Tab-separated table of C-alpha atoms in Angstrom:
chain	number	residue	atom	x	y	z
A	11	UNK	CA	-12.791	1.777	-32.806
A	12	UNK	CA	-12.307	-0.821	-29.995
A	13	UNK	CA	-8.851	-0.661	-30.564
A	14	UNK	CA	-8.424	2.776	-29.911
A	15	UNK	CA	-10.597	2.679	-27.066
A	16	UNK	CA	-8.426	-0.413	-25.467
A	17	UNK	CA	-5.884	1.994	-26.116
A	18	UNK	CA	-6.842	4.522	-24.257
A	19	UNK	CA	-8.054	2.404	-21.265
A	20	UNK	CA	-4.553	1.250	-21.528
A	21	UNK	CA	-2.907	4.727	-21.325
A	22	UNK	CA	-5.303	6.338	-18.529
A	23	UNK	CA	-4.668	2.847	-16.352
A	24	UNK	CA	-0.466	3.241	-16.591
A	25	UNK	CA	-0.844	7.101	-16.160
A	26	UNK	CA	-3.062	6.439	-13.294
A	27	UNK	CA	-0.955	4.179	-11.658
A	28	UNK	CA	2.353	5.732	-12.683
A	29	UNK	CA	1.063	8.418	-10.719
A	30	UNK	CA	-0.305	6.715	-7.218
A	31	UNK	CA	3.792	5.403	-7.760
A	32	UNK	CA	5.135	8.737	-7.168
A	33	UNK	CA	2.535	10.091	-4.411
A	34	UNK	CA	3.554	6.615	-2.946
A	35	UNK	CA	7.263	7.903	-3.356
A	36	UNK	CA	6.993	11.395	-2.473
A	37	UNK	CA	5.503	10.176	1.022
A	38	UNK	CA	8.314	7.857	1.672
A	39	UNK	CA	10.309	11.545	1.861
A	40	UNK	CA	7.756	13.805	3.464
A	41	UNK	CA	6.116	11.464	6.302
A	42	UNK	CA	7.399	11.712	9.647
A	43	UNK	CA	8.185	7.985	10.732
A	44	UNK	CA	8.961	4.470	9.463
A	45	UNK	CA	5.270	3.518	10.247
A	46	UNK	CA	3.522	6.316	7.983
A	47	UNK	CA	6.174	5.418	5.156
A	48	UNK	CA	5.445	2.163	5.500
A	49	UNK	CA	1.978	2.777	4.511
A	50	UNK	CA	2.105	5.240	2.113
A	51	UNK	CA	4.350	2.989	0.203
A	52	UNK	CA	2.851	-0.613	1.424
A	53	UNK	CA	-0.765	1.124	-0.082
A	54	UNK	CA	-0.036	3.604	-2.733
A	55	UNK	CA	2.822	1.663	-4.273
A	56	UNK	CA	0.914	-1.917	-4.456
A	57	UNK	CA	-2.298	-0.190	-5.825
A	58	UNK	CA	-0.191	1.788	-8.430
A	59	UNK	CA	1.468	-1.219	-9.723
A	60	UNK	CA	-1.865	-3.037	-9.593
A	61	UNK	CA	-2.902	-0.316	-12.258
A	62	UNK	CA	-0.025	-0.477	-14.537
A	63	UNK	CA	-0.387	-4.499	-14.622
A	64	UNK	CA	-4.037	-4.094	-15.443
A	65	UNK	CA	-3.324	-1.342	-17.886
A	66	UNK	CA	-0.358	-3.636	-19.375
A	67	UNK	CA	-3.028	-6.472	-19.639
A	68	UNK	CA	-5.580	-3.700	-21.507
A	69	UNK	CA	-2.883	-2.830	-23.767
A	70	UNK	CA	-2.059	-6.385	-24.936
A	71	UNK	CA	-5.274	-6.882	-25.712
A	72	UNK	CA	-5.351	-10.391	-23.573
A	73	UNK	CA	-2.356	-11.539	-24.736
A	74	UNK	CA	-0.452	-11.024	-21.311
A	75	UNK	CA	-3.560	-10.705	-19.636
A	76	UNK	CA	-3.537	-14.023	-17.596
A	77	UNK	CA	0.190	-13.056	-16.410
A	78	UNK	CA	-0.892	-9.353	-15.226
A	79	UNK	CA	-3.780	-10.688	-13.660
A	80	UNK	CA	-1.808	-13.497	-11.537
A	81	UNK	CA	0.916	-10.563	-10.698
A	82	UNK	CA	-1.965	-8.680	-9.316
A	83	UNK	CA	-3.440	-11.515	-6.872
A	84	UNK	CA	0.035	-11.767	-6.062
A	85	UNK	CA	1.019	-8.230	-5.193
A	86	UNK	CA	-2.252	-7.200	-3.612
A	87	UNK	CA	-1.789	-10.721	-1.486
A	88	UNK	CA	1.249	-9.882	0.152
A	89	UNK	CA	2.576	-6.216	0.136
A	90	UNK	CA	0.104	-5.671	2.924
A	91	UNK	CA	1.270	-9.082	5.200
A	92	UNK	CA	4.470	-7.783	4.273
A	93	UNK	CA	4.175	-3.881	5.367
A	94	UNK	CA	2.522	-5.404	8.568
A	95	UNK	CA	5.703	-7.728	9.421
A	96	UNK	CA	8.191	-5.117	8.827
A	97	UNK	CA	6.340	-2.840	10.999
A	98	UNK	CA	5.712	-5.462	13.935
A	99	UNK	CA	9.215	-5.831	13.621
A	100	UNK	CA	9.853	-2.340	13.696
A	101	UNK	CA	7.893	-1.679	17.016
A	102	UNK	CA	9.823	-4.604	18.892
A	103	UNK	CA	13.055	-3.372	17.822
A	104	UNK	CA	12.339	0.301	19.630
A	105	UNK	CA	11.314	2.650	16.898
A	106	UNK	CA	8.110	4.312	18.774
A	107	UNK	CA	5.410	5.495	16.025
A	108	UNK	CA	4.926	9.368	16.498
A	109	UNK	CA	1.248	8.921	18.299
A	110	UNK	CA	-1.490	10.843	18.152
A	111	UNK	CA	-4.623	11.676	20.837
A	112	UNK	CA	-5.431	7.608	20.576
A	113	UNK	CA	-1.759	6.626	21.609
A	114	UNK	CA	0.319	3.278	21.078
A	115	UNK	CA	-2.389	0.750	20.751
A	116	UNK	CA	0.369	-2.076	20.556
A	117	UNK	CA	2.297	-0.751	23.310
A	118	UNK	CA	-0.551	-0.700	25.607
A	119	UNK	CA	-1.717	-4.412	24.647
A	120	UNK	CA	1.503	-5.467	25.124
A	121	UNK	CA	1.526	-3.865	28.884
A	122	UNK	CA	-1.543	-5.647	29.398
A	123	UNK	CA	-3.355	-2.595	29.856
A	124	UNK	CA	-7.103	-2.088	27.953
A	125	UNK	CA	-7.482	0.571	25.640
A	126	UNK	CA	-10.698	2.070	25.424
A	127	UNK	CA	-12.444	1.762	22.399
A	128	UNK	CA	-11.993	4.302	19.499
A	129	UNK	CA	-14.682	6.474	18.702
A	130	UNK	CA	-16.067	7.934	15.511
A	131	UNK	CA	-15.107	11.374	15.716
């Protein structure tokens, strides 16, 4: 009984995360600029593979747990400092984010001029 139920913990974590993997990958085609694709893959793709690894560690029933949990800390530690760098990068190498009604807030900070504070709505 608690095998079968590990195993399907197991299954619905991979399937889970298998799938936050492709809506990760089918935004790195559909969004508009490097920053969006950035994030969708930076976000989607780091919390996908956080599922599989904890559905890998479910389905060895604590066998490779310790490993999948380490992999996790790992991944969920740095994808983000990563995504942030690239993007940083990005931005002082000329590639302009497609802005909306609240504008550049980098480019403005980096003009020295204040931006106002963003609302709620």
């Amino acid at each position: 009984m608690t095998q079968t139920l590990l195993g399907i913990l197991a299954s619905g974590l991979i399937l889970a995360g298998a799938l936050l993997c492709l809506i990760g990958a089918i935004g790195l085609v559909r969004l508009p600029d490097c920053y969006s694709r950035m994030h969708s893959a930076s976000k989607a793709g780091s919390l996908g593979a956080a599922l599989v690894l904890v559905g890998v560690a479910a389905a060895s029933s604590g066998e490779m747990a310790l490993e999948a949990v380490f992999a996790v800390l790992v991944l969920l530690a740095t994808a983000p400092l990563a995504a942030h760098a690239v993007s940083r990068s990005a931005h002082r190498a000329g590639h302009k984010p497609k802005s909306g009604p609240l504008g550049d807030a980098l480019a403005d900070h980096q003009a020295g001029r204040s931006t106002p504070p963003a609302t709620g709505d």
